XYZ file of C-alpha atoms in Angstrom:
547
model
C 12.407 0.874 -1.412
C 14.061 2.727 1.421
C 17.612 1.919 2.430
C 17.777 0.655 6.011
C 21.072 0.177 7.863
C 22.287 -3.296 8.770
C 21.617 -4.191 12.367
C 24.078 -5.853 14.669
C 24.123 -9.594 14.074
C 22.486 -9.390 10.651
C 25.153 -11.636 9.119
C 24.335 -15.072 10.395
C 25.786 -18.539 10.438
C 23.264 -21.348 10.082
C 22.427 -23.158 13.303
C 21.337 -26.756 13.681
C 17.799 -27.790 14.430
C 14.369 -26.573 13.420
C 12.074 -24.749 15.835
C 8.395 -25.462 15.470
C 6.159 -22.492 14.719
C 3.747 -21.758 17.531
C 0.163 -22.641 16.664
C -1.138 -20.209 19.238
C 0.690 -16.925 18.707
C 0.801 -14.729 21.787
C -0.689 -17.465 23.967
C 1.769 -16.609 26.712
C 1.069 -12.904 26.393
C -2.673 -12.680 26.947
C -2.364 -10.531 30.072
C -1.448 -6.926 29.223
C 2.034 -5.887 30.274
C 2.540 -2.883 32.518
C 2.905 0.297 30.497
C 6.263 1.132 32.027
C 7.803 -2.162 30.849
C 6.503 -2.151 27.292
C 9.542 -2.770 25.035
C 10.790 0.100 22.911
C 11.425 -0.176 19.191
C 15.153 -0.438 19.875
C 14.583 -3.222 22.392
C 12.390 -5.111 19.927
C 15.100 -4.874 17.266
C 17.721 -6.068 19.753
C 15.506 -8.985 20.822
C 14.860 -9.912 17.199
C 18.581 -9.810 16.359
C 19.197 -12.338 19.120
C 16.392 -14.537 17.793
C 17.813 -14.427 14.255
C 21.075 -15.819 15.554
C 19.296 -18.633 17.419
C 16.763 -19.534 14.721
C 18.761 -18.927 11.555
C 18.018 -22.374 10.132
C 14.313 -22.051 10.870
C 14.247 -18.752 8.989
C 16.374 -20.039 6.107
C 19.230 -17.645 6.873
C 22.838 -18.431 5.971
C 26.180 -16.665 6.224
C 25.696 -15.424 2.644
C 22.612 -13.470 3.634
C 22.015 -10.148 5.332
C 18.913 -8.644 6.888
C 17.513 -5.130 7.135
C 14.746 -4.037 9.488
C 11.821 -2.639 7.506
C 9.230 -2.122 10.247
C 8.630 -2.732 13.956
C 5.308 -3.064 15.778
C 5.052 -3.382 19.565
C 1.573 -4.347 20.790
C 0.092 -2.830 23.961
C 0.768 -6.111 25.793
C 4.447 -5.979 24.827
C 4.319 -8.535 22.008
C 6.816 -7.588 19.296
C 6.719 -7.999 15.516
C 9.872 -7.156 13.572
C 9.717 -7.177 9.773
C 12.879 -7.808 7.773
C 14.090 -7.559 4.221
C 16.775 -9.991 3.109
C 19.871 -9.734 0.915
C 22.038 -12.407 -0.675
C 25.681 -11.367 -1.157
C 24.359 -7.795 -0.788
C 21.767 -8.239 -3.567
C 18.114 -7.530 -2.623
C 16.038 -10.706 -2.418
C 12.546 -10.263 -3.859
C 10.260 -12.408 -1.745
C 12.908 -12.763 0.939
C 11.043 -10.683 3.495
C 9.807 -12.165 6.753
C 8.246 -11.147 10.063
C 9.516 -12.430 13.421
C 6.948 -12.535 16.235
C 8.248 -12.278 19.806
C 6.596 -12.617 23.220
C 6.717 -9.616 25.598
C 9.878 -11.033 27.167
C 11.576 -11.180 23.751
C 11.249 -14.948 23.308
C 10.618 -16.339 19.822
C 7.054 -17.399 19.027
C 6.804 -17.752 15.264
C 7.577 -16.186 11.910
C 5.844 -15.446 8.631
C 8.011 -15.778 5.534
C 7.319 -14.668 1.960
C 9.100 -17.789 0.711
C 10.432 -20.967 2.254
C 12.683 -21.859 -0.689
C 16.388 -22.112 0.229
C 18.258 -19.125 -1.195
C 21.512 -20.355 -2.688
C 22.844 -19.544 -6.159
C 25.826 -21.030 -7.972
C 26.871 -17.558 -9.135
C 25.810 -13.939 -8.820
C 27.450 -12.955 -12.114
C 24.740 -12.279 -14.729
C 25.007 -13.718 -18.239
C 22.621 -11.033 -19.499
C 24.200 -7.570 -19.483
C 22.605 -4.587 -17.779
C 22.224 -2.638 -21.073
C 20.439 -5.614 -22.638
C 18.118 -5.869 -19.618
C 17.393 -2.152 -19.994
C 16.551 -2.610 -23.697
C 14.166 -5.459 -22.920
C 12.397 -3.378 -20.256
C 11.999 -0.415 -22.615
C 10.521 -2.759 -25.218
C 8.066 -4.027 -22.599
C 7.097 -0.449 -21.732
C 6.499 0.373 -25.399
C 4.450 -2.796 -25.843
C 1.878 -1.704 -23.254
C 1.761 1.827 -24.709
C 1.127 0.945 -28.346
C 0.244 3.950 -30.463
C 1.986 6.353 -28.079
C 5.109 8.271 -28.966
C 7.162 7.959 -25.814
C 9.695 10.640 -24.886
C 12.465 10.942 -22.299
C 12.744 7.161 -22.050
C 15.029 5.871 -19.313
C 15.694 2.447 -17.825
C 17.577 1.592 -14.645
C 18.420 -2.093 -14.127
C 19.193 -3.453 -10.664
C 20.578 -6.928 -10.062
C 18.434 -8.880 -7.581
C 17.644 -12.402 -6.460
C 14.079 -13.367 -7.381
C 12.561 -15.733 -4.829
C 8.959 -14.814 -5.646
C 8.550 -16.845 -8.806
C 9.599 -20.398 -8.009
C 13.170 -21.456 -7.304
C 15.406 -18.461 -6.458
C 17.355 -17.132 -9.432
C 19.434 -14.143 -10.426
C 17.376 -11.449 -12.149
C 17.404 -7.884 -13.350
C 14.693 -5.610 -11.924
C 14.465 -2.706 -14.332
C 12.381 0.431 -13.905
C 11.568 1.733 -17.387
C 10.109 5.243 -17.426
C 8.984 7.741 -20.056
C 6.508 10.516 -20.867
C 3.577 10.050 -23.212
C 2.482 12.463 -25.945
C 0.803 14.699 -23.348
C 3.855 14.740 -21.141
C 2.321 12.466 -18.499
C 4.471 9.771 -16.852
C 4.285 6.126 -17.803
C 6.413 3.525 -16.075
C 6.808 -0.240 -15.918
C 8.960 -2.471 -13.775
C 10.234 -5.531 -15.637
C 11.788 -8.561 -13.974
C 14.122 -10.441 -16.320
C 16.019 -13.700 -15.843
C 19.682 -12.618 -15.696
C 20.797 -15.903 -17.261
C 18.322 -16.474 -20.115
C 16.844 -13.022 -20.745
C 13.318 -14.384 -20.272
C 10.776 -11.984 -18.793
C 9.692 -13.283 -15.395
C 7.096 -10.645 -14.541
C 6.183 -7.032 -15.244
C 3.920 -4.488 -13.627
C 3.016 -0.813 -13.720
C 5.367 1.161 -11.469
C 2.900 3.969 -10.819
C 0.253 2.572 -8.498
C -3.046 3.994 -9.638
C -6.751 3.886 -8.911
C -7.887 5.469 -11.037
C -7.297 25.080 6.560
C -10.257 27.026 6.210
C -10.642 26.207 2.628
C -13.472 25.800 0.166
C -12.894 22.435 -1.471
C -14.269 20.921 -4.650
C -15.788 17.847 -3.005
C -15.819 18.146 0.788
C -17.302 21.575 1.429
C -15.597 24.134 3.645
C -12.918 22.413 5.723
C -10.483 23.469 8.464
C -6.797 23.640 7.523
C -3.687 24.062 9.654
C -1.260 26.334 7.799
C 2.101 28.029 8.303
C 2.551 31.781 8.463
C 5.453 33.078 6.410
C 5.939 36.788 6.722
C 2.716 38.506 5.742
C 1.290 35.479 3.932
C 0.434 31.864 4.677
C 1.642 28.561 3.254
C -0.562 25.492 2.726
C 1.749 23.537 5.009
C 0.611 21.765 8.177
C 3.169 21.890 11.005
C 0.946 19.697 13.211
C 1.076 16.723 10.833
C 4.741 16.312 10.082
C 4.976 19.329 7.780
C 2.662 17.931 5.098
C 2.087 20.456 2.352
C 0.458 20.949 -1.039
C 1.947 22.566 -4.127
C 0.958 23.414 -7.705
C 2.888 21.814 -10.592
C 1.430 24.339 -13.028
C 0.270 21.471 -15.268
C 3.889 20.532 -15.905
C 5.455 17.095 -15.676
C 9.129 17.978 -15.288
C 9.128 16.681 -11.741
C 10.673 14.052 -9.522
C 8.518 11.221 -10.817
C 11.118 10.210 -13.380
C 14.266 10.926 -11.338
C 15.299 10.721 -7.727
C 13.929 13.772 -5.937
C 16.523 16.151 -4.597
C 14.244 19.186 -4.499
C 10.545 19.881 -4.161
C 10.693 22.912 -6.434
C 8.588 21.087 -9.039
C 5.441 21.986 -7.072
C 5.845 25.289 -5.194
C 3.724 25.352 -2.059
C 0.426 27.251 -2.295
C 0.422 30.635 -0.575
C -2.454 32.896 0.429
C -2.750 36.385 1.871
C -5.693 35.887 4.274
C -5.569 32.190 5.140
C -8.907 31.515 3.437
C -8.183 29.106 0.621
C -10.018 28.296 -2.600
C -13.513 29.077 -3.787
C -14.965 25.592 -4.222
C -14.678 25.893 -8.006
C -12.099 24.652 -10.500
C -11.475 28.196 -11.721
C -9.554 28.812 -8.495
C -6.445 26.607 -8.600
C -6.259 26.593 -4.809
C -9.574 24.705 -4.539
C -7.984 21.428 -5.684
C -5.145 22.161 -3.287
C -7.646 22.395 -0.438
C -9.042 18.947 -1.277
C -5.563 17.436 -1.482
C -4.412 18.935 1.808
C -7.667 17.968 3.512
C -7.322 14.402 2.212
C -3.788 14.223 3.589
C -4.939 15.567 6.952
C -7.806 13.115 7.219
C -5.633 10.169 6.198
C -2.991 11.177 8.782
C -5.676 11.482 11.485
C -7.277 8.164 10.572
C -4.052 6.187 10.873
C -3.030 8.005 14.044
C -6.370 7.884 15.848
C -7.433 4.396 14.800
C -4.131 2.493 14.648
C -1.658 4.695 16.496
C 0.398 5.066 13.306
C 1.949 8.534 13.103
C 2.545 9.384 9.461
C 2.357 7.226 6.357
C 5.777 5.787 7.099
C 5.042 5.464 10.809
C 7.931 7.831 11.518
C 6.066 11.087 12.117
C 7.242 12.594 8.836
C 4.782 14.280 6.532
C 4.342 13.580 2.844
C 3.446 16.232 0.284
C 0.913 16.722 -2.505
C 1.258 17.960 -6.061
C -1.922 19.074 -7.803
C -2.721 20.229 -11.357
C -0.280 17.655 -12.727
C 0.037 17.227 -16.493
C -2.465 17.973 -19.211
C -5.991 16.565 -18.689
C -4.316 13.833 -16.644
C -6.871 11.144 -15.666
C -4.953 9.742 -12.755
C -3.656 10.143 -9.237
C -0.748 8.217 -7.767
C 1.520 7.715 -4.810
C 5.269 7.623 -5.515
C 7.696 6.247 -2.931
C 10.692 7.945 -4.550
C 9.428 11.394 -3.549
C 7.142 10.214 -0.733
C 4.402 12.239 -2.339
C 0.929 12.204 -3.834
C 0.273 13.523 -7.324
C -3.154 14.472 -8.689
C -4.267 15.146 -12.249
C -7.114 17.474 -13.218
C -8.976 14.910 -15.338
C -10.191 15.530 -18.857
C -13.548 16.924 -17.754
C -15.650 14.388 -19.655
C -14.751 11.128 -17.891
C -13.057 12.481 -14.764
C -12.922 15.713 -12.845
C -9.939 16.660 -10.640
C -8.871 13.443 -8.907
C -8.528 14.986 -5.433
C -11.470 13.375 -3.642
C -11.130 12.147 -0.070
C -11.310 8.413 -0.825
C -8.776 8.744 -3.651
C -6.388 10.509 -1.262
C -6.862 7.800 1.357
C -6.433 5.089 -1.287
C -3.215 6.425 -2.768
C -1.522 7.275 0.530
C -2.357 3.789 1.791
C -0.067 2.517 -0.975
C 2.661 4.261 1.024
C 1.619 2.386 4.174
C 1.662 -0.919 2.288
C 5.113 -0.135 0.902
C 6.452 0.468 4.412
C 4.855 -2.697 5.838
C 3.889 -5.829 3.886
C 5.323 -4.525 0.612
C 2.779 -6.510 -1.412
C 4.175 -7.085 -4.901
C 2.169 -5.120 -7.464
C 1.255 -8.054 -9.710
C -0.737 -11.282 -9.514
C -2.873 -11.976 -6.445
C -0.558 -9.975 -4.177
C -1.090 -6.984 -6.482
C -4.849 -7.375 -6.125
C -4.423 -7.409 -2.343
C -2.257 -4.284 -2.601
C -4.996 -2.433 -4.482
C -7.726 -3.802 -2.225
C -5.820 -2.636 0.862
C -5.938 0.889 -0.526
C -9.643 0.607 -1.381
C -10.521 -0.869 2.020
C -8.536 1.520 4.202
C -9.147 4.476 1.871
C -12.893 3.939 2.299
C -12.427 3.833 6.058
C -10.631 7.192 5.850
C -13.805 8.566 4.251
C -16.008 7.082 6.994
C -13.650 8.354 9.711
C -13.731 11.916 8.338
C -17.512 11.982 8.918
C -17.962 14.812 6.427
C -21.589 15.516 5.500
C -20.504 16.766 2.053
C -18.854 13.417 1.320
C -20.368 10.744 3.607
C -18.572 7.438 3.972
C -19.515 4.710 1.508
C -18.280 1.522 -0.107
C -17.866 3.143 -3.523
C -14.454 4.113 -4.874
C -14.066 7.438 -6.684
C -17.752 8.317 -6.846
C -16.961 12.053 -6.579
C -14.491 12.205 -9.446
C -16.342 10.327 -12.218
C -18.196 12.274 -14.896
C -20.996 11.170 -17.285
C -18.527 10.117 -19.958
C -17.165 7.408 -17.667
C -20.472 5.548 -17.913
C -20.694 4.390 -14.292
C -21.350 6.077 -10.971
C -18.025 5.042 -9.392
C -14.702 3.430 -10.224
C -15.349 0.356 -8.079
C -18.137 -1.140 -5.948
C -17.136 -3.103 -2.863
C -20.468 -4.814 -2.184
C -20.524 -6.413 -5.637
C -17.297 -5.619 -7.489
C -18.502 -7.004 -10.836
C -20.846 -4.017 -11.144
C -17.904 -2.168 -12.722
C -17.956 -4.701 -15.564
C -14.435 -6.035 -14.970
C -13.763 -6.846 -11.314
C -14.040 -10.298 -9.779
C -16.670 -10.981 -7.104
C -15.114 -14.311 -6.140
C -11.775 -16.061 -6.179
C -10.886 -18.453 -9.005
C -7.589 -19.916 -10.175
C -7.401 -17.293 -12.919
C -8.024 -14.220 -10.767
C -4.287 -13.500 -10.520
C -4.206 -12.967 -14.293
C -6.505 -9.942 -14.053
C -5.298 -6.356 -13.808
C -4.661 -5.678 -10.115
C -7.486 -3.131 -9.993
C -9.925 -5.919 -10.920
C -8.423 -8.853 -9.025
C -8.779 -6.590 -5.966
C -12.526 -7.237 -6.153
C -12.233 -10.499 -4.187
C -10.735 -8.781 -1.132
C -12.980 -5.728 -1.480
C -16.003 -8.022 -1.468
C -14.628 -9.897 1.558
C -14.131 -6.631 3.463
C -17.643 -5.417 2.695
C -19.178 -8.738 3.797
C -17.103 -8.772 6.987
C -18.167 -5.237 7.852
C -21.788 -5.125 6.701
C -22.877 -8.683 5.909
C -24.635 -10.113 2.864
C -27.912 -9.120 1.258
C -29.640 -5.770 0.847
C -28.647 -2.865 3.079
C -28.621 0.946 3.056
C -25.642 2.818 4.526
C -25.545 6.634 4.559
C -28.212 6.748 1.870
C -26.473 4.330 -0.508
C -28.187 1.026 -1.342
C -26.091 -2.146 -1.392
C -26.918 -5.781 -2.121
C -24.008 -8.136 -1.588
C -24.208 -11.751 -2.843
C -22.162 -14.766 -1.723
C -20.477 -17.498 -3.756
C -21.831 -20.340 -1.638
C -25.306 -18.918 -1.051
C -24.526 -18.372 2.630
C -25.779 -15.541 4.804
C -22.916 -13.545 6.317
C -23.448 -11.377 9.400
C -21.164 -8.359 9.531
C -19.105 -7.309 12.554
C -18.923 -3.601 11.703
C -16.358 -1.632 9.741
C -14.295 -0.651 12.805
C -13.493 -4.269 13.655
C -13.029 -5.107 9.989
C -10.466 -2.300 9.707
C -8.591 -3.416 12.812
C -8.362 -6.965 11.497
C -7.200 -5.928 8.022
C -4.599 -3.463 9.323
C -3.119 -5.985 11.744
C -3.013 -8.637 9.032
C -1.252 -6.168 6.707
C 1.321 -4.924 9.198
C 1.996 -8.099 11.168
C 1.343 -11.171 8.985
C 1.265 -10.376 5.267
C 4.467 -10.428 3.217
C 5.363 -9.352 -0.301
C 4.110 -12.607 -1.855
C 0.884 -13.064 0.133
C -1.908 -14.420 -2.072
C -5.614 -14.819 -1.308
C -5.099 -18.073 0.569
C -2.391 -16.354 2.615
C -4.648 -13.342 3.211
C -7.283 -15.623 4.707
C -4.674 -17.057 7.090
C -3.300 -13.583 7.903
C -6.712 -12.131 8.744
C -7.666 -15.172 10.831
C -4.430 -14.774 12.774
C -5.196 -11.086 13.242
C -8.743 -11.831 14.422
C -7.394 -14.439 16.841
C -4.923 -11.910 18.268
C -7.550 -9.202 18.649
C -10.673 -11.122 19.649
C -9.666 -14.724 20.347
C -9.807 -18.005 18.443
C -13.393 -19.141 18.003
C -14.752 -15.656 18.740
C -17.645 -14.181 16.759
C -15.160 -12.003 14.907
C -12.842 -14.921 14.103
C -15.724 -17.005 12.769
C -17.008 -14.048 10.748
C -13.617 -13.705 9.024
C -13.734 -17.375 8.034
C -17.325 -17.064 6.815
C -16.629 -13.924 4.754
C -13.671 -15.535 2.990
C -15.698 -18.665 2.257
C -18.417 -16.414 0.837
C -15.942 -15.151 -1.781
C -14.643 -18.699 -2.478
C -11.366 -18.383 -0.553
C -11.441 -21.564 1.532
């Protein structure tokens, strides 16, 4: 998680009274504001700071707490949404995040909070020591990697306040990391009660999914590069300096430590600015796919949502390809703000550099900078689904005839040994044999890649509707839980609704019930309460048993 400076007025004294949350957000801001008076980010933060002072009690803030701005969104009509993280006596509060919604004039409208539990502890001195918390986390990492000989094991405990799992309590959040027998990274974050030593929760720390250049999957693609002397670098100066490098199948990189250098994956260079051959025998071919995926993801977020860069700050990320030995994975890592791609083992997976995988993994970076959906339980399923949903829209937006848009995840990277034609299927998630088509009370117990099926199914129904349909040559047949017929509103509107829900209304602890509310609020903002789009959102959620 990035460190964000305290803002003026972030230490607050509680004020008397409770302000009612507006039932009609933005009702006073329906008429677009003039472009020249649209508030700046700095103005929005200043307005929000004033609101925090006035509505401290409403937001559950006390003098023991601090706030940090995580993200700011200013709508075209001037409406402002400022997202905060919370601390308690300088300790991070898990589930303490909230979003303040302001009218164009800076007046308070409402707020969305990850938790409404009062945050007050009798002591912030742990009874469980940090070394003991580290030992417990390492044991948890070994337990999920039975049969593996783990090397280079490290564990870094951090004292936090856990407000995500019931009444707030002091806890250790420990990142346990190691390398497996092939040298590939494995990592697990373990949340431990700092008083009793009981494990509260645990989740995988590596979020998985599974210029001109000749790529492996997308044909010949244009690439913006950087000239360096008589050669060229696979570095795009037009997209924040994004670049792609080759790890040389090594794993001694910044995954397991804080990155201070990018030397682990030297940038690709080329003499004539024509990259790759479209075959795996040329190491640059995978680099072309990775760079192209980064470019298309950057363009999608910029052109569709006005978001410049994964972090929304105009800064480019970077890619590392040919990672590890036969590594069947790809992942986004916040610590290096980078994407890493394995080559696959050849029998179940090929190189994991396809366009939808790139869009999926980099969307984890967007989620981290916005809602910060916790990577376990129902919120973890929503985290994964967000990457599937928006990653698929990256593929549609690219409009590449060699890899047409579809509602399949990873269809380019699977090989016959995998046994299926894709990693996941959004029209009927259970086709993968493990994912959930519909919500149930036990869905949060599934692996997040399978609990994501509920939201993936919702998104497909909202975009395309139920029943049989062919899109770009792919046949779909999407059922509904309640036997209803859902009429889709198109993937563009679906994407706008999901993105606004993610960046404006969802918080770290949002579950499926909360996602329904968040997307309805987003549809109301964009298209109006009672609109066709609003009603379609309600119908699609009901069709996956989220009511």
